[in-house]
Short mmCIF file of C-alpha atoms in Angstrom, two decimals:
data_model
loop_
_atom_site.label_atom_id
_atom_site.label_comp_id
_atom_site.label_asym_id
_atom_site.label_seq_id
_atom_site.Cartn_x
_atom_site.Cartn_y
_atom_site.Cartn_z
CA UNK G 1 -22.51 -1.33 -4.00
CA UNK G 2 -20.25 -3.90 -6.22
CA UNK G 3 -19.54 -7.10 -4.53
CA UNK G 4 -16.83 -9.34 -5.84
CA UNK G 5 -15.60 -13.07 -4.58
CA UNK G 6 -12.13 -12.98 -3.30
CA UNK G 7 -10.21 -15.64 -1.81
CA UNK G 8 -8.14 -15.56 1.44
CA UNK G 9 -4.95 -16.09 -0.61
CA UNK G 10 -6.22 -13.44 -3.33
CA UNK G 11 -6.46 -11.09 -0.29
CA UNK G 12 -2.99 -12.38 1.23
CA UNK G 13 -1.68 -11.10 -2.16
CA UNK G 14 -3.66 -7.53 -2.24
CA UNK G 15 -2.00 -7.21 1.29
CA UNK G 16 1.58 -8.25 0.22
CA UNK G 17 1.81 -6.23 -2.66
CA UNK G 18 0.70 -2.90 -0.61
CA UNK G 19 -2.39 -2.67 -3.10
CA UNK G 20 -4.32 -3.56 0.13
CA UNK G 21 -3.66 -1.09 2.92
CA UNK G 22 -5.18 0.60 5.72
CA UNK G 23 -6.99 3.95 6.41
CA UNK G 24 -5.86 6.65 8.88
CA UNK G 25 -8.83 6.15 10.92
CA UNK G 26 -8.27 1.95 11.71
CA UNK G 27 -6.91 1.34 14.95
CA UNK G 28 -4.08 -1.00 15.30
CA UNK G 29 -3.55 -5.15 15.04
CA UNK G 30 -5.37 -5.95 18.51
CA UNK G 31 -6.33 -9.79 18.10
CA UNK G 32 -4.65 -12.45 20.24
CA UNK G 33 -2.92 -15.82 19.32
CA UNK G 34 -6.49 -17.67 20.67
CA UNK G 35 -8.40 -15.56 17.95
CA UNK G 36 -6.58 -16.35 15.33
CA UNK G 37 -7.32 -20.11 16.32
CA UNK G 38 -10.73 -19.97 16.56
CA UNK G 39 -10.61 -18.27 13.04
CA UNK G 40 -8.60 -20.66 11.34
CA UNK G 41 -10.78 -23.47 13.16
CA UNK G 42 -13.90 -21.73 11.33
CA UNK G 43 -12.25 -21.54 7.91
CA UNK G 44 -11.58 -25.10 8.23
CA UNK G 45 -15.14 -26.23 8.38
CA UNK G 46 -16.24 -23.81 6.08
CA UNK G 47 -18.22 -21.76 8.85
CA UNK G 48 -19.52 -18.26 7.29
CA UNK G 49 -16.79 -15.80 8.65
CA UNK G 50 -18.13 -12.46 7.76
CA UNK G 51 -17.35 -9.95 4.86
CA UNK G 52 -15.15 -7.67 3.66
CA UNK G 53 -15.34 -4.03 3.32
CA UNK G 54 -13.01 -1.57 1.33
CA UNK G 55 -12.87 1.58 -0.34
CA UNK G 56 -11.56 1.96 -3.76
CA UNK G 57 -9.74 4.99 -3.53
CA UNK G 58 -7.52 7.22 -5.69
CA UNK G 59 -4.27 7.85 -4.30
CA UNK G 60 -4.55 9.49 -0.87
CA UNK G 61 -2.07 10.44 1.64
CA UNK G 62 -1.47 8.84 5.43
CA UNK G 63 -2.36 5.24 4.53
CA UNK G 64 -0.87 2.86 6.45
CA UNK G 65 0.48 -1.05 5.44
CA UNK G 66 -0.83 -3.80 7.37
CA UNK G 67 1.33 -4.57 10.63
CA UNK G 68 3.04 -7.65 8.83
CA UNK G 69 6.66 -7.78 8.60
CA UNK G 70 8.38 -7.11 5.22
CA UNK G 71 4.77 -5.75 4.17
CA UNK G 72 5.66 -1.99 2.69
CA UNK G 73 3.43 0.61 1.14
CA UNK G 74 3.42 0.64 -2.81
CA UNK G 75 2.75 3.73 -4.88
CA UNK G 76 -0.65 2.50 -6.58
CA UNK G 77 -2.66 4.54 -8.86
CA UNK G 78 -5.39 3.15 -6.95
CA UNK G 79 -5.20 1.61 -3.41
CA UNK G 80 -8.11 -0.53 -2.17
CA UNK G 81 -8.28 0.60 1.79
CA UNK G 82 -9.51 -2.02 4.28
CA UNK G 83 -12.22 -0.71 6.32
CA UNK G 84 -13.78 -4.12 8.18
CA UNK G 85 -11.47 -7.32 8.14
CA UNK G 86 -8.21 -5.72 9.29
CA UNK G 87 -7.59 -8.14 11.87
CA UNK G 88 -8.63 -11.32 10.08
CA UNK G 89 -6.58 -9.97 7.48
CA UNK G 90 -3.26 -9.25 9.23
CA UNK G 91 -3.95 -12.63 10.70
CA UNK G 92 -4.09 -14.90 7.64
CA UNK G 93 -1.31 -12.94 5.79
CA UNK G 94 0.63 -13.85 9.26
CA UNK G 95 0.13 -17.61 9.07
CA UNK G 96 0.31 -18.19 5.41
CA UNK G 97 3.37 -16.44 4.55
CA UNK G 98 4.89 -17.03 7.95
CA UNK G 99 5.99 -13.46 8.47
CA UNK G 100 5.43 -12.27 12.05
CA UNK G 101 3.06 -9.08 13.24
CA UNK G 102 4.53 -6.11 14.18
CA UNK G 103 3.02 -4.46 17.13
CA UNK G 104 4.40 -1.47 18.29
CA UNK G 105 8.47 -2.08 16.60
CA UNK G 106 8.36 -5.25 18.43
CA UNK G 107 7.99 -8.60 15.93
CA UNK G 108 5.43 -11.10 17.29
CA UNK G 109 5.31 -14.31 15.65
CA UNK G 110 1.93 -15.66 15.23
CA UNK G 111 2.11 -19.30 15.42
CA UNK G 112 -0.73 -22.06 15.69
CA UNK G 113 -0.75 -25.54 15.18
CA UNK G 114 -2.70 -27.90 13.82
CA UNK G 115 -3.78 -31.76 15.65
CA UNK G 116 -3.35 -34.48 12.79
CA UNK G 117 -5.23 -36.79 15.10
CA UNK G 118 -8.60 -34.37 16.01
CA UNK G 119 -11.70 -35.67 16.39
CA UNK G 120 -13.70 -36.31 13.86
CA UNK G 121 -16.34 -34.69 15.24
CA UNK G 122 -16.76 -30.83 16.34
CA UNK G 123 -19.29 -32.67 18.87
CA UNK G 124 -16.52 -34.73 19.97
CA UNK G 125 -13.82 -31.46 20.60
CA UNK G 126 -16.31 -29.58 22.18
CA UNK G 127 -14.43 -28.58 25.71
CA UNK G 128 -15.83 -27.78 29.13
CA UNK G 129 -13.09 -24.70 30.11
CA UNK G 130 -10.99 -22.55 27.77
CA UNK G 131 -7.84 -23.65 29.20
CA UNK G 132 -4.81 -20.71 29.06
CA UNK G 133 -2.82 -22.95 25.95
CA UNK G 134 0.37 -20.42 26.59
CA UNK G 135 1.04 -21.01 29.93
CA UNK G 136 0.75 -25.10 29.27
CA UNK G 137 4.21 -25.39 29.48
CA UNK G 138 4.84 -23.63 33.27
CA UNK G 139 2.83 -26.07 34.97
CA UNK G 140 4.86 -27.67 37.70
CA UNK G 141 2.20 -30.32 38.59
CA UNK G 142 2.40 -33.16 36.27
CA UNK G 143 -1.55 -34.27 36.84
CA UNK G 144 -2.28 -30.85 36.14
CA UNK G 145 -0.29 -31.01 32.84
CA UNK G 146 -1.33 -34.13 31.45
CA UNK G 147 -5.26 -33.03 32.39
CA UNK G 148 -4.58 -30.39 30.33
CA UNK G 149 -2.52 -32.37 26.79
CA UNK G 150 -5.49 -34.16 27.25
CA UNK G 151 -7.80 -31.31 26.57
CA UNK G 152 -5.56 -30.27 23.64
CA UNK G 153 -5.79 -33.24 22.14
CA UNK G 154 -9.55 -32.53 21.31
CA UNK G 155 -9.01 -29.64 19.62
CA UNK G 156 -7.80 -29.24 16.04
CA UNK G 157 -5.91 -25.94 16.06
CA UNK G 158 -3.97 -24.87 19.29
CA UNK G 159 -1.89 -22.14 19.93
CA UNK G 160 1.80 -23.84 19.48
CA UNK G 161 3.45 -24.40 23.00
CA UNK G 162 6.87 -26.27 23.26
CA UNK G 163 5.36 -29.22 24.55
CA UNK G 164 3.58 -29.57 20.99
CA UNK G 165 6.67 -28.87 18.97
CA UNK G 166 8.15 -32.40 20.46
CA UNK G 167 5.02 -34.09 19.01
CA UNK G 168 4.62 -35.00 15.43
CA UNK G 169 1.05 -35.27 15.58
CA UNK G 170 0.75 -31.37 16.02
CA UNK G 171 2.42 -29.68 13.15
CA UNK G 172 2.59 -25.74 12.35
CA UNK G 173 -0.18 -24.28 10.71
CA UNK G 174 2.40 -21.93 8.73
CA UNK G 175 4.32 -25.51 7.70
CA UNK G 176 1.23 -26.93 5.89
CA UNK G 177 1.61 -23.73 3.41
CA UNK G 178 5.52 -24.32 2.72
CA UNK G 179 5.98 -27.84 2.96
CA UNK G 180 5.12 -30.79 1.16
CA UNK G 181 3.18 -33.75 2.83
CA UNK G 182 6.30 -36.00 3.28
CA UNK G 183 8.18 -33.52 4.46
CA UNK G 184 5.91 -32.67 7.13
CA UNK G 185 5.20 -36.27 7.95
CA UNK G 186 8.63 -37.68 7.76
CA UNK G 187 9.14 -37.10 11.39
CA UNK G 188 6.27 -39.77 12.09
CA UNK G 189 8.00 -42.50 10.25
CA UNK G 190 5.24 -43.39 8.16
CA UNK G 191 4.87 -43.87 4.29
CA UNK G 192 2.15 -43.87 1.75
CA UNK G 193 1.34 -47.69 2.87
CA UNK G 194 0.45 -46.66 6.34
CA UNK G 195 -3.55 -46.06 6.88
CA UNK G 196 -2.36 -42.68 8.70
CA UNK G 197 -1.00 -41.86 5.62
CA UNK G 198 -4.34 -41.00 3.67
CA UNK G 199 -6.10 -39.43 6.60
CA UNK G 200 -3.61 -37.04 7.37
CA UNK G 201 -2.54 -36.00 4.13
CA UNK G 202 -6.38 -35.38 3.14
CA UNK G 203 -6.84 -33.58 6.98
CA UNK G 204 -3.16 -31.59 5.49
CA UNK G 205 -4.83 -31.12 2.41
CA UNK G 206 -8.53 -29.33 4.10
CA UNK G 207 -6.13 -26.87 5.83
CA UNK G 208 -4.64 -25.35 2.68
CA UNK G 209 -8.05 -25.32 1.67
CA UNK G 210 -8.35 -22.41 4.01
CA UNK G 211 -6.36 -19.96 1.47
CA UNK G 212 -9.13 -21.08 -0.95
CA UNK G 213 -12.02 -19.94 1.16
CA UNK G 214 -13.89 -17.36 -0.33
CA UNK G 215 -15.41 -14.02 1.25
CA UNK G 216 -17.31 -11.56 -0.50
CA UNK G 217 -15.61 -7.95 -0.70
CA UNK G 218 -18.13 -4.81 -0.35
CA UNK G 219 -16.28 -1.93 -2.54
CA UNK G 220 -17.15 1.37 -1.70
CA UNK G 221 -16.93 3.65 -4.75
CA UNK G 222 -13.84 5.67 -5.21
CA UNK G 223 -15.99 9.19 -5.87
CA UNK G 224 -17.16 8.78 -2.43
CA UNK G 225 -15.23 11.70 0.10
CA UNK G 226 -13.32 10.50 3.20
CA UNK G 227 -16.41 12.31 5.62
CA UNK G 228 -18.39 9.84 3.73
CA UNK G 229 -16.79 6.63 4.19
CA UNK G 230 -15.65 7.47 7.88
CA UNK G 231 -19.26 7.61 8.62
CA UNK G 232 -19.79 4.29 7.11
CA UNK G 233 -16.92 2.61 9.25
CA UNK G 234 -18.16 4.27 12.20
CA UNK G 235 -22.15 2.69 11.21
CA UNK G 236 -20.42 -0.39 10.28
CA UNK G 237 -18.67 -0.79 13.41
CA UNK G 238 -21.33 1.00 15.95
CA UNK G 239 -23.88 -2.02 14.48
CA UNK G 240 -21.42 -5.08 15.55
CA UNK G 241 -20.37 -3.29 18.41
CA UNK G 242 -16.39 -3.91 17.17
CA UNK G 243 -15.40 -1.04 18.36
CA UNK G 244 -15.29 0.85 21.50
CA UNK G 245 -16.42 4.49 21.63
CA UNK G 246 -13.27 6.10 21.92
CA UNK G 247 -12.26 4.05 18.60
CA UNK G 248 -15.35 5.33 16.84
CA UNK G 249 -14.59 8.98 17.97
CA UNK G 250 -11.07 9.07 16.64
CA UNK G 251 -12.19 7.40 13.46
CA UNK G 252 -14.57 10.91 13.22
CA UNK G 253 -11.51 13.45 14.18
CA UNK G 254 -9.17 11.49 11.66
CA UNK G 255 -11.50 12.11 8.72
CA UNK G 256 -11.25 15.82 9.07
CA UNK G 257 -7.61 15.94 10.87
CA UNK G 258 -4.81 13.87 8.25
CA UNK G 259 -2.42 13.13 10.27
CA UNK G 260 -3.51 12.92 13.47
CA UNK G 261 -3.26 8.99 14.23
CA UNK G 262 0.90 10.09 14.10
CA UNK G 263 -0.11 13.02 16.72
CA UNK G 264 -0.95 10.15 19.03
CA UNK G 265 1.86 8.01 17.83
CA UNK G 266 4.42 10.54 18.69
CA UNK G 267 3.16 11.76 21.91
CA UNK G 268 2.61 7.91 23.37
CA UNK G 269 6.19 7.14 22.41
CA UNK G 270 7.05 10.05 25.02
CA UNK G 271 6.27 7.44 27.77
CA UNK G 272 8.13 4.18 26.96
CA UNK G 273 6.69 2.16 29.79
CA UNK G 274 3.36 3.77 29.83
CA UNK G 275 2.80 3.46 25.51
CA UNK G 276 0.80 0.47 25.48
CA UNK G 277 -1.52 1.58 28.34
CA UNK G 278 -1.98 5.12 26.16
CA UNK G 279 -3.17 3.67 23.26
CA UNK G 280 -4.93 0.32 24.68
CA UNK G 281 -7.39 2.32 26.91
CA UNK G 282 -7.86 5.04 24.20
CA UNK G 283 -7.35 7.78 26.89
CA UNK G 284 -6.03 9.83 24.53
CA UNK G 285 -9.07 10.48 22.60
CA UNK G 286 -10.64 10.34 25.91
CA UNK G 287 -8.89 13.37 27.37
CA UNK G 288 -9.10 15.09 24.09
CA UNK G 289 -13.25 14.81 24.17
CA UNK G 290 -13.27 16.19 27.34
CA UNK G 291 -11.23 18.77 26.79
CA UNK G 292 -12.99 20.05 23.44
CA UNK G 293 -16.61 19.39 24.86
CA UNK G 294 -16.22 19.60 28.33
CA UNK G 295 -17.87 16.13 28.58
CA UNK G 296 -17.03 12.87 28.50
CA UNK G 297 -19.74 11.86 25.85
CA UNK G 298 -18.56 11.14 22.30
CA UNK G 299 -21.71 12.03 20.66
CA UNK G 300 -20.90 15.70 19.70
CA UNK G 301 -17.40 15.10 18.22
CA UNK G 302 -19.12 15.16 14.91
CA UNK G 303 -20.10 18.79 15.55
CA UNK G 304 -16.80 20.13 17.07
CA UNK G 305 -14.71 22.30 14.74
CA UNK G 306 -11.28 21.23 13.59
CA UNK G 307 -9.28 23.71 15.12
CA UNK G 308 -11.12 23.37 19.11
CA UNK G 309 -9.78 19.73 18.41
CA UNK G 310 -6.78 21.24 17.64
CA UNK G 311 -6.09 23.75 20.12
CA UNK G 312 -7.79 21.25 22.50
CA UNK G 313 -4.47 18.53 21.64
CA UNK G 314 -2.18 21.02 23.04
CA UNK G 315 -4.47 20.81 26.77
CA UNK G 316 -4.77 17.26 26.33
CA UNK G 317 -0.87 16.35 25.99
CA UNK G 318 -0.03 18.75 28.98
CA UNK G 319 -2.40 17.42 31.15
CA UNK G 320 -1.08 13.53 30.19
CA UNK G 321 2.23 14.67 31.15
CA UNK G 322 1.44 16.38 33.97
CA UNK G 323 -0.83 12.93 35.21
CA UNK G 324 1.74 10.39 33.73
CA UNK G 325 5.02 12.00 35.51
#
């Protein structure tokens, strides 16, 4: 299998330009704004953050663009399709170019900052609780507040709270990417002779290092068939237990039914208050299993024909209905 090194910013590009783009059978951009974080917090100190794995494919039908905002499909002769890395990917592309996620028609910004003054030691940050950094700012009891700046202050990415936005120390991580060092540290009224001057322009400096960190990208050959590459995303993710078996299962039915991840699409939009909980608890695919196998074991989907899946659908979306209204 041909490996190449690729850096993050190399990959931002790939995912930009629609050359990089997503296969039917990925499910959609599930990582929270506390993931992203702790990613960015890896990259940072150079921590080994896993690999990347993609399919060189000819042009193919029912791709899908990475849920980043202004980030369309391009008509490539060749497309390289993401199969593992779709969420570190929509992340990064999200904080470097600044453009939000889009989750369901709804834009979500995706918005971290980074502490100027962190410790110099991981040893040092190391914190007792994972405090809730959203809900920071709702606190009504003042001890409880400043107990919990004080916790932030030992970390060196946060998730960005209003609180933060008033303090110059903490600076966006999507800033550090468009702005130069003065302008980013004009608002502490400091200039090259101050000692801060150095240590946070070379701490500014590490974090656009990030775009520079490489991975390694795993290319599947492009002669290999859909079946075949499904059942490598479904290894790939069964081994780091990614993926939940109603993910792995619709990965299966998509590489035999095109088209079907828009079945699901359509039908959950049927139910505007109840399309999150459709396609978060993957009852869906659920219902359709037991409907097609009279079971609620995914193991057999690999050896139930295309059109008991199909004629299966039509029992599955009645019997949604039916439960839902």
């Amino acid at each position: 299998m041909p490996k190449q090194d690729i850096t993050v910013r190399q990959l931002v590009d790939k995912v930009q330009s629609g050359e990089l783009t997503l296969p039917e059978m990925q499910r959609r951009y599930v990582w929270t704004a506390i993931k992203v974080r702790d990613l960015l917090d890896s990259l940072y100190r150079e921590y080994p953050s896993g690999t990347i794995l993609v399919w060189e494919a000819d042009q193919i039908n029912n791709d899908r663009a990475l849920q980043i905002q202004d980030v369309t499909k391009n008509q490539f002769t060749s497309k390289l399709l993401l199969l593992d890395g779709q969420q570190r990917l929509t992340s990064l592309t999200a904080i470097l170019t600044g453009n939000p996620v889009t989750v369901r028609n709804k834009k979500r910004p995706v918005d971290i900052y980074f502490n100027l003054e962190h410790p110099e030691s991981i040893w040092d940050e190391t914190i007792t609780e994972d405090i809730d950094e959203d809900d920071n700012d709702d606190d009504d009891d003042d001890d409880d507040e400043s107990e919990i700046m004080e916790e932030l202050r030992k970390r060196t990415f946060v998730v960005a709270s209003s609180s933060l936005k008033n303090d110059p120390t903490w600076i966006s991580v999507t800033d550090i990417f468009k702005k130069s060092d003065s302008q980013l540290l004009k608002p502490l009224n400091i200039n090259s002779d101050d000692p801060n001057w150095d240590k946070y322009s070379e701490r500014i400096k590490n974090v656009r290092k990030i775009q520079d960190y490489s991975y390694v990208m795993q290319i599947l050959d492009k002669r290999m068939s859909y079946e075949e590459v499904t059942e490598i995303f479904v290894r790939v993710n069964s081994l780091g237990v990614k993926l939940r078996g109603s993910d792995l299962a619709l990965a299966q039915i998509t590489s035999r039914w095109r088209g079907f991840m828009q079945e699901l699409e359509n039908f959950a939009n049927e139910f505007e208050h109840n399309e999150d909980y459709l396609h978060e608890t993957g009852i869906m695919t659920k219902a359709l299993v037991s409907f097609a196998t009279n079971q609620s074991k995914f193991k057999t989907v690999g050896r139930v024909p295309l059109e008991h899946f199909q004629e299966s659908w039509i029992k599955t979306k009645d019997g949604l209905r039916f439960a839902i209204n």
